[in-house]
Amino acid sequence: MKLIISENISRYFAETLVLLFFPGSKFPAEGDDSGICVELTVQETVGKTTGLAVIRTPAGNWQGTYTVPVHVASRLSREMQCKTAAGGAMLLAGKQYSGIMPPWGMLTGVRPVSMVLDMLEQGMHPDEAVQRLCEDFFCQESKARLAVRTACNTQPLITRAIRDMCSVYIAIPFCPSRCAYCSFVSFTSERLLSLIPEYLTALCAQVRGVFDTIRRLGLEVATVYIGGGTPTTLNVSQLDTLLGVIGECWDVSCLQEFTLEAGRPDTIDAEKLAVAARRGVTRISVNPQTIHDEILAAVGRRHTAADFFRAYQMARESGIRDINVDLIAGLPGESREGFVHSLEAVLSLAPENLTVHTFYVKRGASITKTDEKIYRVQDGETMAAVEDASAMVQGAGYMPYYLYRQKNTAANLENTGYALPGHPCLYNIYMMEEIHSIFGAGASAMTKLVSPAQGEKKILRMSEKKYPYEYLSGKTADVKAELLYQSAADFYRNFREKEKHL
Ligand code: SF4
């Protein structure tokens, strides 16, 4: 794909717009041999900002022009006017080319709920926020309403006290086998799984360093989240060791939430669940993705629907407070009816959390090597399935509390976390909305320091090595802890001093 843009448009934004219609595209500087070229320009004249998009393909050319209306321009910065002009033009050209208007309009590469939270903080009425999303960004009304409802449910949970706290993320990048759509860092081969004992030793040392740093900084921990991969790939004694170390470092009974992703039903047994419950875990995920065995087999998940129901029942009997269940809409081979069937089965279990993902793949996933049509822009079945899910889940008493979008998602749809009242996953909110610092431990984990004050947000990211073997050959836990403390202490000192002068 060749992409030509004018100087007043951000390249990243232009690429995300093009991906709405050409998912999976790459943008090498000299173009490629696909024969497709997109030209995106914005002209600024006095009182007028106009975007022009031209899509050239071997089959023909398509063009879109969009002038930002005066009443919209009056509330936007110059940069946003250029983005809106470019976005509007690209959507119109793309609609002519593909026949579809993406459901989230030009809201790409941004977090819609964060935008709405900003609007609500400025005192805007939720109905006006819906109107803004539709008018300014070409958002479908049902999507605008979902974003605003999610923000309204989230807003009361984001207090000043929470902004002053932090959370901890611990990564276990191992799984028993690899799903065909997976693009995460997750190790499944026997040779790599044999690294687990060594990895666990290094991880536990780093976990101690992270909690020690948090204590030295004078912070309180709100939530702890053990994610992956699939953390329950650890055996009972390894899991007990890790949870035990966390318990030695922090009084987990004071946490708002302590999540253990179990994810794959084929890694769950009653013993592991008993250890998790005894060590203070309050939330666990058990994910079928679909309850249709032929689809599970086709996407390389080595478990059946019966395994899921068995694991779910064990999780319920363990007494762990909250159970999350993930489903994926738009899995290859799953119809709208099939998805609704999966959803009905899951709803009948009444899990506290239900996360509806839309099928999404990155180029690294093995499934893209066998089916290039995997990136689907036009996918009425999945669109309908996601709309059905929204209505059914909310009709069953769940509230949307967390929503995010990714590139290369079927039909440019979203992922939404729903919860029964009083049970939202707080970590997901704090992490997604960057409410407070998240300290990471383990391969591929990221520490994200977030300025504690409201208003202009400052963020400092520190990434861990991506792969376990790199992680194991990196700095020692003591060195990492000292570096983390120095960086975080500087970061917090800056903001506390600024606040004093306000
Ligand atoms: S369970 Fe998740 S992390 Fe593991 S292979 Fe499957 S998609 Fe990847």
Short mmCIF file of C-alpha atoms in Angstrom, two decimals, residues 32-444:
data_model
loop_
_atom_site.label_atom_id
_atom_site.label_comp_id
_atom_site.label_asym_id
_atom_site.label_seq_id
_atom_site.Cartn_x
_atom_site.Cartn_y
_atom_site.Cartn_z
CA ASP A 32 4.51 -2.05 -2.33
CA ASP A 33 3.38 -4.02 -5.36
CA SER A 34 -0.31 -4.24 -4.37
CA GLY A 35 -1.08 -1.51 -6.91
CA ILE A 36 -3.17 0.34 -4.33
CA CYS A 37 -2.44 3.95 -3.46
CA VAL A 38 -4.26 6.31 -1.10
CA GLU A 39 -3.72 10.06 -1.24
CA LEU A 40 -4.97 12.03 1.70
CA THR A 41 -4.63 15.81 1.82
CA VAL A 42 -6.10 18.61 3.91
CA GLN A 43 -6.40 22.18 2.66
CA GLU A 44 -6.68 24.98 5.20
CA THR A 45 -8.04 28.31 4.04
CA VAL A 46 -9.54 31.11 6.13
CA GLY A 47 -12.49 29.67 8.04
CA LYS A 48 -12.46 26.42 6.06
CA THR A 49 -10.70 23.07 6.47
CA THR A 50 -11.30 20.56 3.68
CA GLY A 51 -10.04 17.02 3.31
CA LEU A 52 -9.63 15.16 0.04
CA ALA A 53 -9.09 11.41 -0.15
CA VAL A 54 -8.41 9.49 -3.35
CA ILE A 55 -8.18 5.69 -3.44
CA ARG A 56 -6.51 4.33 -6.57
CA THR A 57 -6.68 0.60 -7.26
CA PRO A 58 -6.22 -1.46 -10.44
CA ALA A 59 -10.04 -1.74 -10.55
CA GLY A 60 -10.69 2.03 -10.47
CA ASN A 61 -10.51 5.22 -8.44
CA TRP A 62 -12.71 6.51 -5.65
CA GLN A 63 -12.76 9.96 -4.15
CA GLY A 64 -14.19 11.71 -1.06
CA THR A 65 -14.21 15.39 -0.06
CA TYR A 66 -15.23 16.70 3.34
CA THR A 67 -15.32 20.26 4.68
CA VAL A 68 -15.61 20.50 8.47
CA PRO A 69 -18.92 22.31 9.17
CA VAL A 70 -18.48 25.69 10.86
CA HIS A 71 -20.35 24.68 14.03
CA VAL A 72 -18.11 21.60 14.39
CA ALA A 73 -14.89 23.51 13.54
CA SER A 74 -15.69 26.14 16.18
CA ARG A 75 -15.21 23.62 18.99
CA LEU A 76 -12.08 21.94 17.63
CA SER A 77 -8.38 22.84 17.78
CA ARG A 78 -6.56 23.34 14.48
CA GLU A 79 -5.05 19.86 14.76
CA MET A 80 -8.47 18.29 15.38
CA GLN A 81 -9.97 20.20 12.45
CA CYS A 82 -7.32 18.70 10.16
CA LYS A 83 -7.94 15.23 11.59
CA THR A 84 -11.69 15.62 11.16
CA ALA A 85 -11.32 16.85 7.58
CA ALA A 86 -8.98 13.96 6.70
CA GLY A 87 -11.19 11.46 8.53
CA GLY A 88 -14.41 12.63 6.87
CA ALA A 89 -12.82 12.54 3.40
CA MET A 90 -11.35 9.07 3.93
CA LEU A 91 -14.64 7.69 5.23
CA LEU A 92 -16.53 9.04 2.22
CA ALA A 93 -13.97 7.70 -0.27
CA GLY A 94 -13.83 4.38 1.60
CA LYS A 95 -17.62 4.12 1.61
CA GLN A 96 -17.69 4.51 -2.16
CA TYR A 97 -14.94 1.92 -2.50
CA SER A 98 -16.32 -0.70 -0.09
CA GLY A 99 -19.98 0.21 0.27
CA ILE A 100 -19.72 0.44 4.03
CA MET A 101 -19.31 3.10 6.68
CA PRO A 102 -17.26 1.81 9.66
CA PRO A 103 -19.48 1.67 12.76
CA TRP A 104 -17.13 3.82 14.85
CA GLY A 105 -16.61 6.32 12.02
CA MET A 106 -13.22 7.97 12.30
CA LEU A 107 -12.75 7.00 15.95
CA THR A 108 -9.70 4.93 15.28
CA GLY A 109 -6.45 4.82 17.24
CA VAL A 110 -8.26 6.54 20.13
CA ARG A 111 -10.18 5.31 23.15
CA PRO A 112 -13.82 6.33 22.70
CA VAL A 113 -14.63 5.94 26.41
CA SER A 114 -11.72 8.18 27.42
CA MET A 115 -13.00 10.82 25.02
CA VAL A 116 -16.44 10.62 26.55
CA LEU A 117 -15.04 10.73 30.09
CA ASP A 118 -13.28 13.98 29.15
CA MET A 119 -16.55 15.35 27.78
CA LEU A 120 -18.44 14.38 30.95
CA GLU A 121 -15.73 15.92 33.12
CA GLN A 122 -16.22 19.18 31.26
CA GLY A 123 -19.85 19.04 32.33
CA MET A 124 -21.35 17.83 29.07
CA HIS A 125 -24.69 16.01 29.26
CA PRO A 126 -24.50 12.34 28.11
CA ASP A 127 -27.00 13.04 25.29
CA GLU A 128 -24.78 15.80 23.96
CA ALA A 129 -21.79 13.47 24.11
CA VAL A 130 -23.72 10.98 21.93
CA GLN A 131 -24.51 13.76 19.49
CA ARG A 132 -20.85 14.85 19.34
CA LEU A 133 -19.63 11.33 18.59
CA CYS A 134 -22.17 10.98 15.78
CA GLU A 135 -21.80 14.48 14.32
CA ASP A 136 -18.08 15.14 14.71
CA PHE A 137 -16.71 11.65 14.16
CA PHE A 138 -19.33 9.86 12.00
CA CYS A 139 -19.98 7.33 14.76
CA GLN A 140 -23.05 5.08 14.45
CA GLU A 141 -25.63 6.05 17.08
CA SER A 142 -25.68 2.60 18.72
CA LYS A 143 -21.88 2.72 19.15
CA ALA A 144 -21.98 6.29 20.47
CA ARG A 145 -24.61 5.25 23.01
CA LEU A 146 -22.52 2.22 24.06
CA ALA A 147 -19.43 4.41 24.60
CA VAL A 148 -21.39 6.99 26.59
CA ARG A 149 -23.13 4.34 28.70
CA THR A 150 -19.77 2.73 29.42
CA ALA A 151 -18.27 6.07 30.44
CA CYS A 152 -21.26 6.88 32.67
CA ASN A 153 -20.84 3.51 34.45
CA THR A 154 -17.10 4.04 34.80
CA GLN A 155 -17.00 7.66 35.94
CA PRO A 156 -18.17 7.14 39.56
CA LEU A 157 -15.45 4.51 40.07
CA ILE A 158 -12.64 6.94 39.25
CA THR A 159 -12.15 8.84 42.48
CA ARG A 160 -9.27 11.02 43.63
CA ALA A 161 -8.29 8.31 46.14
CA ILE A 162 -8.03 5.78 43.31
CA ARG A 163 -5.85 8.12 41.25
CA ASP A 164 -3.39 8.19 44.17
CA MET A 165 -3.14 4.39 44.33
CA CYS A 166 -1.52 1.94 41.88
CA SER A 167 -1.98 -1.59 40.53
CA VAL A 168 0.35 -4.48 39.77
CA TYR A 169 0.41 -6.66 36.64
CA ILE A 170 2.30 -9.97 36.65
CA ALA A 171 2.92 -11.78 33.35
CA ILE A 172 3.01 -15.53 32.82
CA PRO A 173 3.69 -15.79 29.06
CA PHE A 174 3.11 -19.53 28.72
CA CYS A 175 0.17 -21.54 27.37
CA PRO A 176 -0.37 -25.28 26.97
CA SER A 177 -0.81 -24.88 23.18
CA ARG A 178 -1.16 -22.02 20.77
CA CYS A 179 -4.51 -20.78 19.46
CA ALA A 180 -4.43 -20.13 15.71
CA TYR A 181 -5.43 -16.47 16.12
CA CYS A 182 -2.96 -15.72 18.90
CA SER A 183 -0.48 -12.90 18.44
CA PHE A 184 0.54 -12.52 22.08
CA VAL A 185 3.91 -13.43 23.47
CA SER A 186 3.07 -16.88 24.72
CA PHE A 187 5.26 -19.95 24.81
CA THR A 188 3.85 -23.36 24.15
CA SER A 189 6.60 -25.70 22.98
CA GLU A 190 7.97 -28.28 25.39
CA ARG A 191 11.43 -26.75 25.25
CA LEU A 192 10.13 -23.30 26.13
CA LEU A 193 7.70 -24.59 28.76
CA SER A 194 10.74 -26.16 30.42
CA LEU A 195 11.86 -22.59 31.22
CA ILE A 196 8.98 -22.16 33.68
CA PRO A 197 10.87 -23.11 36.89
CA GLU A 198 13.72 -20.71 36.10
CA TYR A 199 11.26 -18.04 34.97
CA LEU A 200 9.24 -18.38 38.16
CA THR A 201 12.32 -17.90 40.35
CA ALA A 202 13.27 -14.71 38.48
CA LEU A 203 9.66 -13.50 38.45
CA CYS A 204 9.19 -13.99 42.19
CA ALA A 205 12.36 -11.99 42.83
CA GLN A 206 11.08 -9.20 40.61
CA VAL A 207 7.64 -9.27 42.24
CA ARG A 208 9.32 -8.72 45.63
CA GLY A 209 11.24 -5.79 44.12
CA VAL A 210 8.08 -4.25 42.66
CA PHE A 211 6.12 -4.39 45.93
CA ASP A 212 9.14 -3.07 47.82
CA THR A 213 9.35 -0.13 45.39
CA ILE A 214 5.64 0.58 45.81
CA ARG A 215 6.08 0.63 49.59
CA ARG A 216 9.11 2.94 49.36
CA LEU A 217 7.09 5.31 47.17
CA GLY A 218 4.36 5.41 49.80
CA LEU A 219 1.68 4.10 47.44
CA GLU A 220 -1.23 1.78 48.19
CA VAL A 221 -2.08 -1.10 45.86
CA ALA A 222 -5.65 -1.19 44.57
CA THR A 223 -5.56 -4.29 42.37
CA VAL A 224 -3.25 -7.12 41.35
CA TYR A 225 -3.72 -8.86 38.00
CA ILE A 226 -1.92 -12.04 36.93
CA GLY A 227 -2.26 -12.33 33.17
CA GLY A 228 -0.64 -14.07 30.27
CA GLY A 229 -0.49 -16.28 28.31
CA THR A 230 -2.37 -18.51 30.66
CA PRO A 231 -1.15 -18.24 34.27
CA THR A 232 -2.78 -21.55 35.19
CA THR A 233 -0.28 -23.24 32.89
CA LEU A 234 1.75 -23.24 36.14
CA ASN A 235 1.30 -26.43 38.12
CA VAL A 236 -0.28 -26.38 41.60
CA SER A 237 2.96 -25.96 43.49
CA GLN A 238 4.28 -23.25 41.12
CA LEU A 239 1.01 -21.36 41.41
CA ASP A 240 1.12 -21.68 45.18
CA THR A 241 4.68 -20.31 45.19
CA LEU A 242 3.80 -17.26 43.11
CA LEU A 243 0.61 -16.45 45.02
CA GLY A 244 2.47 -17.07 48.28
CA VAL A 245 5.18 -14.54 47.35
CA ILE A 246 2.52 -11.94 46.51
CA GLY A 247 0.88 -12.64 49.87
CA GLU A 248 4.20 -12.17 51.70
CA CYS A 249 4.74 -8.83 49.95
CA TRP A 250 1.29 -7.33 50.44
CA ASP A 251 -1.81 -7.91 52.53
CA VAL A 252 -3.99 -9.17 49.69
CA SER A 253 -7.11 -9.05 51.88
CA CYS A 254 -6.89 -5.23 51.56
CA LEU A 255 -6.91 -5.26 47.75
CA GLN A 256 -9.99 -4.13 45.88
CA GLU A 257 -9.45 -7.03 43.51
CA PHE A 258 -6.98 -9.83 42.87
CA THR A 259 -7.35 -11.43 39.42
CA LEU A 260 -5.92 -14.67 38.15
CA GLU A 261 -6.50 -15.29 34.46
CA ALA A 262 -7.17 -18.97 34.06
CA GLY A 263 -8.42 -18.55 30.53
CA ARG A 264 -7.99 -21.96 29.07
CA PRO A 265 -10.33 -24.52 30.63
CA ASP A 266 -7.74 -27.24 29.89
CA THR A 267 -5.42 -25.71 32.53
CA ILE A 268 -7.93 -25.55 35.37
CA ASP A 269 -8.42 -28.11 38.10
CA ALA A 270 -9.94 -28.11 41.57
CA GLU A 271 -6.55 -28.09 43.30
CA LYS A 272 -5.34 -24.95 41.51
CA LEU A 273 -8.65 -23.23 42.23
CA ALA A 274 -8.41 -24.16 45.91
CA VAL A 275 -4.90 -22.66 46.06
CA ALA A 276 -6.12 -19.49 44.34
CA ALA A 277 -9.07 -19.12 46.72
CA ARG A 278 -6.88 -19.78 49.80
CA ARG A 279 -4.32 -17.22 48.61
CA GLY A 280 -6.94 -14.48 48.28
CA VAL A 281 -7.74 -14.42 44.55
CA THR A 282 -11.10 -12.68 44.09
CA ARG A 283 -11.55 -12.86 40.33
CA ILE A 284 -10.81 -15.56 37.81
CA SER A 285 -11.47 -15.87 34.10
CA VAL A 286 -12.62 -19.07 32.46
CA ASN A 287 -12.92 -18.57 28.73
CA PRO A 288 -14.74 -20.78 26.25
CA GLN A 289 -14.65 -18.18 23.36
CA THR A 290 -17.42 -20.29 21.75
CA ILE A 291 -19.29 -23.37 22.90
CA HIS A 292 -19.04 -25.08 19.50
CA ASP A 293 -16.48 -27.85 19.49
CA GLU A 294 -15.85 -27.82 15.74
CA ILE A 295 -14.95 -24.11 15.89
CA LEU A 296 -12.77 -24.57 18.96
CA ALA A 297 -10.91 -27.31 17.10
CA ALA A 298 -10.60 -25.17 13.96
CA VAL A 299 -8.98 -22.30 15.86
CA GLY A 300 -6.62 -24.60 17.71
CA ARG A 301 -8.06 -24.39 21.21
CA ARG A 302 -7.40 -27.77 22.71
CA HIS A 303 -10.49 -27.98 24.86
CA THR A 304 -14.17 -28.69 24.32
CA ALA A 305 -17.31 -26.90 25.43
CA ALA A 306 -17.80 -29.67 28.02
CA ASP A 307 -14.33 -28.85 29.44
CA PHE A 308 -15.43 -25.23 29.80
CA PHE A 309 -18.65 -26.08 31.65
CA ARG A 310 -16.71 -28.42 33.95
CA ALA A 311 -14.07 -25.77 34.67
CA TYR A 312 -16.71 -23.11 35.24
CA GLN A 313 -18.55 -25.32 37.72
CA MET A 314 -15.29 -25.95 39.62
CA ALA A 315 -14.54 -22.21 39.64
CA ARG A 316 -18.00 -21.52 41.07
CA GLU A 317 -17.53 -24.19 43.74
CA SER A 318 -14.13 -22.74 44.70
CA GLY A 319 -15.89 -19.72 46.25
CA ILE A 320 -13.84 -17.18 44.27
CA ARG A 321 -15.99 -14.05 44.28
CA ASP A 322 -16.08 -13.10 40.58
CA ILE A 323 -15.85 -15.20 37.44
CA ASN A 324 -15.23 -13.68 34.03
CA VAL A 325 -16.16 -15.45 30.82
CA ASP A 326 -14.82 -14.34 27.43
CA LEU A 327 -16.59 -14.94 24.14
CA ILE A 328 -15.39 -13.99 20.65
CA ALA A 329 -17.86 -12.82 18.00
CA GLY A 330 -16.87 -13.47 14.39
CA LEU A 331 -14.69 -16.55 14.86
CA PRO A 332 -14.11 -18.19 11.45
CA GLY A 333 -17.02 -20.53 10.79
CA GLU A 334 -19.30 -19.16 13.54
CA SER A 335 -22.61 -17.71 12.35
CA ARG A 336 -24.66 -15.05 14.10
CA GLU A 337 -27.02 -17.76 15.36
CA GLY A 338 -24.08 -19.83 16.56
CA PHE A 339 -22.69 -16.89 18.50
CA VAL A 340 -26.08 -16.14 20.05
CA HIS A 341 -26.30 -19.78 21.10
CA SER A 342 -22.89 -19.48 22.84
CA LEU A 343 -24.03 -16.28 24.51
CA GLU A 344 -27.28 -17.80 25.78
CA ALA A 345 -25.37 -20.73 27.24
CA VAL A 346 -22.96 -18.42 29.04
CA LEU A 347 -25.69 -16.08 30.29
CA SER A 348 -27.48 -19.06 31.83
CA LEU A 349 -24.44 -19.45 34.12
CA ALA A 350 -24.74 -15.81 35.34
CA PRO A 351 -21.00 -15.04 35.52
CA GLU A 352 -20.20 -11.75 37.25
CA ASN A 353 -18.26 -10.55 34.19
CA LEU A 354 -18.84 -11.29 30.53
CA THR A 355 -16.42 -9.92 27.96
CA VAL A 356 -17.54 -9.89 24.34
CA HIS A 357 -14.54 -9.66 22.03
CA THR A 358 -14.68 -9.28 18.29
CA PHE A 359 -12.42 -11.57 16.31
CA TYR A 360 -9.14 -9.88 15.62
CA VAL A 361 -5.83 -11.08 14.32
CA LYS A 362 -2.40 -9.58 13.85
CA ARG A 363 -0.13 -10.69 11.04
CA GLY A 364 1.93 -12.79 13.45
CA ALA A 365 -0.96 -15.20 14.09
CA SER A 366 -0.72 -18.55 12.33
CA ILE A 367 -4.28 -18.27 11.00
CA THR A 368 -3.28 -15.37 8.70
CA LYS A 369 -0.81 -17.62 6.93
CA THR A 370 -3.57 -19.92 5.74
CA ASP A 371 -6.41 -17.50 5.13
CA GLU A 372 -5.60 -14.05 3.83
CA LYS A 373 -9.32 -13.19 3.82
CA ILE A 374 -9.20 -13.30 7.58
CA TYR A 375 -9.25 -9.49 7.71
CA ARG A 376 -12.86 -8.70 7.03
CA VAL A 377 -14.17 -5.14 6.66
CA GLN A 378 -17.61 -6.14 5.55
CA ASP A 379 -19.01 -8.65 7.95
CA GLY A 380 -22.72 -8.26 8.47
CA GLU A 381 -22.97 -11.51 10.49
CA THR A 382 -20.43 -10.32 13.04
CA MET A 383 -21.91 -6.83 13.19
CA ALA A 384 -25.32 -8.33 13.88
CA ALA A 385 -23.86 -10.76 16.44
CA VAL A 386 -22.19 -7.93 18.36
CA GLU A 387 -25.40 -5.86 18.31
CA ASP A 388 -27.36 -8.92 19.52
CA ALA A 389 -24.83 -9.40 22.29
CA SER A 390 -25.10 -5.80 23.45
CA ALA A 391 -28.89 -6.02 23.66
CA MET A 392 -29.00 -9.50 25.21
CA VAL A 393 -26.31 -8.91 27.82
CA GLN A 394 -27.68 -5.54 28.92
CA GLY A 395 -31.18 -7.02 28.88
CA ALA A 396 -29.92 -9.66 31.32
CA GLY A 397 -28.90 -6.92 33.79
CA TYR A 398 -25.23 -6.45 32.91
CA MET A 399 -23.67 -3.02 32.46
CA PRO A 400 -20.88 -2.14 30.03
CA TYR A 401 -17.88 -0.91 32.04
CA TYR A 402 -14.88 -1.26 29.74
CA LEU A 403 -14.51 -0.95 26.00
CA TYR A 404 -11.58 -0.89 23.64
CA ARG A 405 -10.89 -1.15 19.95
CA GLN A 406 -8.03 -2.68 18.02
CA LYS A 407 -6.84 -2.45 14.46
CA ASN A 408 -7.64 -5.36 12.14
CA THR A 409 -10.80 -6.31 14.00
CA ALA A 410 -13.58 -7.95 12.01
CA ALA A 411 -15.92 -5.23 10.70
CA ASN A 412 -14.01 -2.59 12.70
CA LEU A 413 -15.97 -3.50 15.81
CA GLU A 414 -15.12 -3.30 19.50
CA ASN A 415 -14.45 -5.41 22.61
CA THR A 416 -16.74 -4.73 25.55
CA GLY A 417 -16.54 -5.83 29.16
CA TYR A 418 -19.94 -6.23 30.85
CA ALA A 419 -20.49 -6.75 34.57
CA LEU A 420 -23.32 -7.45 36.93
CA PRO A 421 -23.91 -4.36 39.10
CA GLY A 422 -21.17 -4.04 41.72
CA HIS A 423 -18.78 -6.42 39.95
CA PRO A 424 -16.81 -4.55 37.26
CA CYS A 425 -13.19 -5.57 36.81
CA LEU A 426 -11.55 -2.51 38.33
CA TYR A 427 -8.09 -3.35 37.00
CA ASN A 428 -9.43 -3.22 33.44
CA ILE A 429 -10.83 0.27 34.04
CA TYR A 430 -7.69 1.59 35.75
CA MET A 431 -5.46 0.16 33.05
CA MET A 432 -7.55 1.13 30.04
CA GLU A 433 -8.31 4.66 31.21
CA GLU A 434 -4.80 5.20 32.62
CA ILE A 435 -6.19 6.19 36.00
CA HIS A 436 -3.11 5.33 38.02
CA SER A 437 0.29 3.70 37.67
CA ILE A 438 0.50 0.02 36.83
CA PHE A 439 3.72 -1.69 37.91
CA GLY A 440 4.58 -4.65 35.70
CA ALA A 441 6.63 -7.77 36.42
CA GLY A 442 7.59 -10.57 34.05
CA ALA A 443 8.50 -10.93 30.39
CA SER A 444 6.61 -8.52 28.08
#
